[in-house]
Coordinates of C-alpha atoms in Angstrom, one line a residue:
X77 CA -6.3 -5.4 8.5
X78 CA -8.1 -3.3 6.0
X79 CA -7.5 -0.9 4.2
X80 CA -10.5 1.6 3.1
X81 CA -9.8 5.3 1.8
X82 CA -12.7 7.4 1.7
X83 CA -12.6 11.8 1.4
X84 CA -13.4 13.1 5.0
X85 CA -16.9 13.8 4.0
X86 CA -17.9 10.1 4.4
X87 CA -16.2 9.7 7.7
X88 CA -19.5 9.1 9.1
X89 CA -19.6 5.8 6.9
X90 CA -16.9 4.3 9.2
X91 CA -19.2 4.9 12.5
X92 CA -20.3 1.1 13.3
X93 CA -24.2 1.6 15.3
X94 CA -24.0 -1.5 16.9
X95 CA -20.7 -2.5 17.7
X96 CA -21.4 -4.1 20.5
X97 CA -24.6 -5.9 19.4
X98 CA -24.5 -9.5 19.3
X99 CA -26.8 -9.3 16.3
X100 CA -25.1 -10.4 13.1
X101 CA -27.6 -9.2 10.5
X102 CA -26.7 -6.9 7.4
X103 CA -29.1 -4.4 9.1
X104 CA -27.1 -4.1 12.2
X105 CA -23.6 -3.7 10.6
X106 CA -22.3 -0.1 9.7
X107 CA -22.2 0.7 5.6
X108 CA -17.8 0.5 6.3
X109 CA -18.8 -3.2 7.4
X110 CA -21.8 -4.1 4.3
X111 CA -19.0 -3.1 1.7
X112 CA -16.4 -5.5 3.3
X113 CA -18.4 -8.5 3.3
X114 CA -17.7 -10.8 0.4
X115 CA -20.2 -14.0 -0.9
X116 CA -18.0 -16.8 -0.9
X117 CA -18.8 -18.5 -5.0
X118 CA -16.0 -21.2 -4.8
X119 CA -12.8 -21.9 -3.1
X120 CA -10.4 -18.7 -3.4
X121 CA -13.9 -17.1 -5.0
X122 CA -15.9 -14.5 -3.9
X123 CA -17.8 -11.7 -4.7
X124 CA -18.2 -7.9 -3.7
X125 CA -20.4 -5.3 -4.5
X126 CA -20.9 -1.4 -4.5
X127 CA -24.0 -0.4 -2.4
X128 CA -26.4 1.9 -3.9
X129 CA -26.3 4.3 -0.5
X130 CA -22.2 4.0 -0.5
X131 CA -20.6 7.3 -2.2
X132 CA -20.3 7.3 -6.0
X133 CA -17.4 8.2 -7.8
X134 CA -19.3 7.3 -11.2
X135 CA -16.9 4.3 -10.9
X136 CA -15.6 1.7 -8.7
X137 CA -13.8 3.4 -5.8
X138 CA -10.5 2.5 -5.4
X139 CA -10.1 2.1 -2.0
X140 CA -13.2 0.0 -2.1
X141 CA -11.4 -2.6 -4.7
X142 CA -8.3 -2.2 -1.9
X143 CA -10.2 -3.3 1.0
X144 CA -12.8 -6.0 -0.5
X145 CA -9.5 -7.8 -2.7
X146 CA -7.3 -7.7 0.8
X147 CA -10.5 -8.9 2.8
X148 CA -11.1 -11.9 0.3
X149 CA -7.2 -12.4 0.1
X150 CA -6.8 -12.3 4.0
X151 CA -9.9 -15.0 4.4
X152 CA -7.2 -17.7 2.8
X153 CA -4.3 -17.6 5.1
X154 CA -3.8 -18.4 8.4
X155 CA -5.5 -15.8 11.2
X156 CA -2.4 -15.4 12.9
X157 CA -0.5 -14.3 9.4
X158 CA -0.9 -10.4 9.1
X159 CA -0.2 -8.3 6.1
X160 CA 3.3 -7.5 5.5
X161 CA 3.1 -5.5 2.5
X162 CA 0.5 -5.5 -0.6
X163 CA 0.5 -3.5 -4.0
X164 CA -2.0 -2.9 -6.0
X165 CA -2.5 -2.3 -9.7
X166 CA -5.2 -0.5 -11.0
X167 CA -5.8 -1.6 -14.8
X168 CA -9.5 -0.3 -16.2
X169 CA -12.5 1.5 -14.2
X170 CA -15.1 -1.0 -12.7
X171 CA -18.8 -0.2 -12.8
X172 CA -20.6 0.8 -9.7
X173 CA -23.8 -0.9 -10.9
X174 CA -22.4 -4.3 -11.2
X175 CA -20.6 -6.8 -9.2
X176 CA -17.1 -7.6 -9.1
X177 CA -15.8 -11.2 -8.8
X178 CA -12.3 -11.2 -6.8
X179 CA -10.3 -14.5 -7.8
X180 CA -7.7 -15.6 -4.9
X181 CA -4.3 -16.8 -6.2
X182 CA -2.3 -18.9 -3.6
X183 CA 1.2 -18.1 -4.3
X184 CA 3.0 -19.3 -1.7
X185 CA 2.3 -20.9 1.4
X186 CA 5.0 -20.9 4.0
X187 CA 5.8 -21.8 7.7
X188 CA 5.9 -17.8 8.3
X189 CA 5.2 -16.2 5.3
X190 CA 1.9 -16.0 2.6
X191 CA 1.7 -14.8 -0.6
X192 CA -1.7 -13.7 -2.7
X193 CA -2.7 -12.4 -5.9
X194 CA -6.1 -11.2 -6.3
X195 CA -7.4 -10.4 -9.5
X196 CA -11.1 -8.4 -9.6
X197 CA -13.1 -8.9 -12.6
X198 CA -16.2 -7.4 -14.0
X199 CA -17.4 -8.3 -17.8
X200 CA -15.2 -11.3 -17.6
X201 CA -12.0 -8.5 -17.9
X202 CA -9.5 -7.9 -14.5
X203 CA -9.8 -4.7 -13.5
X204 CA -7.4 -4.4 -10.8
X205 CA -4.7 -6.8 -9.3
X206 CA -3.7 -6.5 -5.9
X207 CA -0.4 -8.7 -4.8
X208 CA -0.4 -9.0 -0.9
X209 CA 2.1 -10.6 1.5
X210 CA 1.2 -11.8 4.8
X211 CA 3.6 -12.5 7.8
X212 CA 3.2 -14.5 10.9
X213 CA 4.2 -12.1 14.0
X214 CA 7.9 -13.4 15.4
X215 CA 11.1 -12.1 16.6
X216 CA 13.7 -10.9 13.7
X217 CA 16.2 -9.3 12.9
X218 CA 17.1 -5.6 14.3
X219 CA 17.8 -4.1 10.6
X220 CA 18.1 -0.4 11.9
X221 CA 19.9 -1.3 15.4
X222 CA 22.9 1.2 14.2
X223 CA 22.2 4.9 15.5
X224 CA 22.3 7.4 12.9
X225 CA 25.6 9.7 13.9
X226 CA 25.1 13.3 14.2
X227 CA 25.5 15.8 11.4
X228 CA 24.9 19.6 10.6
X229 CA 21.9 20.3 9.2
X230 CA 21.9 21.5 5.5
X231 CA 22.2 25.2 6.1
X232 CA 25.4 24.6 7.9
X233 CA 26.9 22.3 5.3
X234 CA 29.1 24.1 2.0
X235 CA 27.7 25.3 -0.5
X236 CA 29.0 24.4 -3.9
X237 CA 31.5 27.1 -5.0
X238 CA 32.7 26.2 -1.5
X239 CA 33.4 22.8 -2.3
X240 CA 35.0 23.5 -5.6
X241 CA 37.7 25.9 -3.7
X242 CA 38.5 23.0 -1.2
X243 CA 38.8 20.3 -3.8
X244 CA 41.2 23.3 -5.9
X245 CA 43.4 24.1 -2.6
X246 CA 43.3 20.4 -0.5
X247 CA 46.6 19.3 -0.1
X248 CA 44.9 16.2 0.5
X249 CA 43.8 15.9 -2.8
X250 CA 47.2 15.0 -5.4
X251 CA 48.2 18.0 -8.2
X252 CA 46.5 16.2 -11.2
X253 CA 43.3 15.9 -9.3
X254 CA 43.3 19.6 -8.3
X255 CA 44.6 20.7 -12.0
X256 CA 41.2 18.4 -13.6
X257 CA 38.9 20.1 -11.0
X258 CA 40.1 23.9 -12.1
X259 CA 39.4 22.8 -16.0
X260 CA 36.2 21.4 -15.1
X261 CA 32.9 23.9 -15.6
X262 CA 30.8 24.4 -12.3
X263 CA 27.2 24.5 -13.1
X264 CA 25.3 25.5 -10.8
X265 CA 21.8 24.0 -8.9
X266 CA 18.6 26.1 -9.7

């Protein structure tokens, strides 16, 4: 999974022309798949670039530094791990002209679970840290199994001088709670 935000003008970029070409040469892949590929450096090392035909922003896109640190991050975990969650930090602009060095951190390795930091440099400074988790696909918990219980919708619940009479006169409520309501000033919402 990547993730790649680009304004709908570009949507053309994403268009692949030979899909289902067996070729594997830079020339056949679409623009979308050029700015994903990373040159491996080192272990947990690689490096991305900004193409000169891509859109320019007069700075490193963001979605671009999104997709190539969660590509290089998901090419050191397991295949069968899938991104669970990921946030990304966005420190100081990157320049479109020059390449940008994405250092893998292997946080934690687990039977189901991987955890990643990427850091991308240009100028020997990070520019932008991205912290993904990655999650092997298995059965779990049903967290939300409970069915929400019908209820009004807002326009049919009381409004707030309406709630202030109730608490006043409910019998429910005991005298001294009813006699501290009355003193208290209602201020209303704007």
């Amino acid at each position: 999974l990547s993730c790649f935000v680009l304004p709908s003008q570009y949507g053309h970029l994403l268009q692949t022309k030979t899909i289902w070409n067996a070729e594997e040469t830079p020339e056949s892949h679409s623009l979308m798949e050029q700015i994903l590929h990373l040159e491996k450096l080192e272990v947990d090392i690689f490096r991305g670039f900004t193409l000169p035909e891509a859109p320019t922003f007069n700075q490193v896109f963001g979605g671009q530094l999104i997709a190539q640190a969660l590509a290089a991050a998901s090419k050191t975990v397991d295949c069968l791990k899938l991104v669970h969650s990921l946030h990304a930090i966005f420190l100081i602009a990157g320049d479109n002209n020059m390449p940008i060095i994405y250092q893998v951190h292997r946080e934690r390795d687990g039977t189901s679970f991987a955890t990643r930091k990427v850091e991308a440099k240009q100028k020997g400074l990070v520019m932008f840290t991205l912290i993904v988790s990655f999650q092997k696909e298995e059965l779990g918990f049903e967290h939300q199994a409970a069915i929400m219980p019908d209820v009004p919708p807002p326009e049919q619940l009381l409004n707030m001088e309406e709630i202030r009479e109730r608490r006043l006169t409910d019998p429910r409520f005991p005298m001294q709670y009813r006699n501290s309501a009355a003193k208290k000033k209602f201020v209303p919402w704007p």
